[in-house]
Coordinates of C-alpha atoms in Angstrom, one line a residue:
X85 CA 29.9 6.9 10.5
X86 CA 27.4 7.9 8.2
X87 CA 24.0 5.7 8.2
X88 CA 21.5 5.0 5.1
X89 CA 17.7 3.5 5.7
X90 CA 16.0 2.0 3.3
X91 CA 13.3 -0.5 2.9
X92 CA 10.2 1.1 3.9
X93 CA 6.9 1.2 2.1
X94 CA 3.1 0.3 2.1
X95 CA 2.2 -3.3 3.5
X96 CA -1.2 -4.5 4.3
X97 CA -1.3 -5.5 8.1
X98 CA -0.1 -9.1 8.8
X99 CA 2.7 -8.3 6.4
X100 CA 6.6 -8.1 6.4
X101 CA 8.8 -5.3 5.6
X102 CA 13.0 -6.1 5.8
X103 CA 14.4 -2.4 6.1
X104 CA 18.7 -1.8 5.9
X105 CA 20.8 0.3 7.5
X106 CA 24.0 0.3 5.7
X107 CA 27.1 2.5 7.0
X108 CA 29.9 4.3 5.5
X109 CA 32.8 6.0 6.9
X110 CA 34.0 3.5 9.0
X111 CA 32.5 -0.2 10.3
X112 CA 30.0 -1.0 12.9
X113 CA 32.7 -2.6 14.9
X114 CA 31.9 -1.0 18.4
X115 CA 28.7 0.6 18.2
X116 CA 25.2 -0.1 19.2
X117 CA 22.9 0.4 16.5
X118 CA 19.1 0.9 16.9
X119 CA 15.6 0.8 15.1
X120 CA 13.8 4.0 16.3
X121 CA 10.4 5.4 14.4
X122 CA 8.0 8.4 15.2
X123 CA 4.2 7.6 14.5
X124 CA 2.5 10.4 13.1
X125 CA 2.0 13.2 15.5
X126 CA 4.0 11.2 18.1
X127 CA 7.0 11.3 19.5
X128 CA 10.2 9.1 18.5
X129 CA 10.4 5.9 20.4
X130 CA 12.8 3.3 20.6
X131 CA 11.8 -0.1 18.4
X132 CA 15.2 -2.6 18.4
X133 CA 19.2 -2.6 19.1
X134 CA 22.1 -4.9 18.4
X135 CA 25.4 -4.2 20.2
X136 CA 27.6 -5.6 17.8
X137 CA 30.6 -6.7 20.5
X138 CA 28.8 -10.4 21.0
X139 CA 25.5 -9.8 18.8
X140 CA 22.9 -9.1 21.7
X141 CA 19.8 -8.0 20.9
X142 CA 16.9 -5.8 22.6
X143 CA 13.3 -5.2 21.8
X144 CA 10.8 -3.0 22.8
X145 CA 7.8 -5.0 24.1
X146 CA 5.8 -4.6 21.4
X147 CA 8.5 -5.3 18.7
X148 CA 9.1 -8.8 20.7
X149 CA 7.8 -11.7 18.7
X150 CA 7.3 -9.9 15.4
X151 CA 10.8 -8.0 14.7
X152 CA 14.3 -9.5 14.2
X153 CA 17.1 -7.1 14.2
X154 CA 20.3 -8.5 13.1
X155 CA 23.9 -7.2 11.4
X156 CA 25.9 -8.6 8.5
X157 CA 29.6 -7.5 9.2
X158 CA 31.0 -8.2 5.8
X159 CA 28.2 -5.3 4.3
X160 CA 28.5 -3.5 7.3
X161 CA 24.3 -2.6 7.6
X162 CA 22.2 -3.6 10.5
X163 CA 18.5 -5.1 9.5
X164 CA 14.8 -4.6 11.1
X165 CA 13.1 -7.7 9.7
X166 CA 9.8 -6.6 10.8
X167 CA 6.9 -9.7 10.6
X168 CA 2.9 -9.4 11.6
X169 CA 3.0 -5.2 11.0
X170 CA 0.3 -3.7 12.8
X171 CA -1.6 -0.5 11.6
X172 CA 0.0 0.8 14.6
X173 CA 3.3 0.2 13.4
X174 CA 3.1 3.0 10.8
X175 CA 5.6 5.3 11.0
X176 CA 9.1 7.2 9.9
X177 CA 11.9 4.4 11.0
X178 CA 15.1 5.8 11.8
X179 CA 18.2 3.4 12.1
X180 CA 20.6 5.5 14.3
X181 CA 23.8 3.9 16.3
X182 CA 26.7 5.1 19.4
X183 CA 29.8 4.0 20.9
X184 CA 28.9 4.8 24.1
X185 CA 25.6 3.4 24.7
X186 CA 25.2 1.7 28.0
X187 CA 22.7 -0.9 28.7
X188 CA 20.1 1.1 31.0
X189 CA 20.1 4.0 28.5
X190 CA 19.9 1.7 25.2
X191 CA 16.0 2.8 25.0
X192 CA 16.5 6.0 25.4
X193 CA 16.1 7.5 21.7
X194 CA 18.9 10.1 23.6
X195 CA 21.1 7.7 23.8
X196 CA 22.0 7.6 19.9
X197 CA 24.2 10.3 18.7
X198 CA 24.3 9.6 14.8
X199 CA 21.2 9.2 12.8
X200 CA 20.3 8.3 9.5
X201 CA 17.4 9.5 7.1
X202 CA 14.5 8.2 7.9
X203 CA 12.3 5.2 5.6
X204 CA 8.0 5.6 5.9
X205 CA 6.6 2.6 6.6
X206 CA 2.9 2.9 6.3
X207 CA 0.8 -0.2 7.4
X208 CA -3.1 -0.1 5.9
X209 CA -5.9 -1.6 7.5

């Protein structure tokens, strides 16, 4: 599967950003897919994930509250609704997905073997 984020850009904080991940080469069907990002001069860290087998949904604590990851099977892209953006939210978002993702590891930004480009989303003050 080949992945394709889009939807970043420059948001005054208490805004909302909806960023896509569409995919090509073959369906979701099977995978997890995740939201990861790397702050500037940070590391990449795990933000969201949807296992698509029965819809569940996993947040990292500061995402909870204020980002909605959800998939659309018919266009086959995963979406990082992403509410209240901090300043400390800035960063490259990378949607990324895996077949074999188990639950313990779905945080780990390890865990995902196929990555798409990533989208800036920059967050001002």
């Amino acid at each position: 599967v080949q992945l394709q984020a889009s939807g970043g850009g420059l948001v005054h904080a208490g805004g909302s950003l909806r960023l896509s991940c569409a995919a090509s080469g073959r369906t979701f069907s099977g995978y997890t897919t995740g939201w990861l990002r790397q702050p500037p001069g940070k590391q990449r860290e795990f933000v969201a994930a949807i296992r698509w087998s029965g819809g569940h949904t996993y947040y990292t604590d500061s995402a909870k509250g204020r980002f909605t990851i959800s998939g659309d099977s018919a266009k086959n892209t995963v979406y990082l609704q992403m509410n209240s953006l901090k300043p400390e939210d800035t960063a490259v978002y990378y949607c990324a997905a895996s077949r074999s993702v188990i639950l313990s590891n779905i945080g780990a930004v390890g865990a995902y073997s196929t990555w798409g480009q990533g989208t800036q989303v920059t967050v001002s003050s």
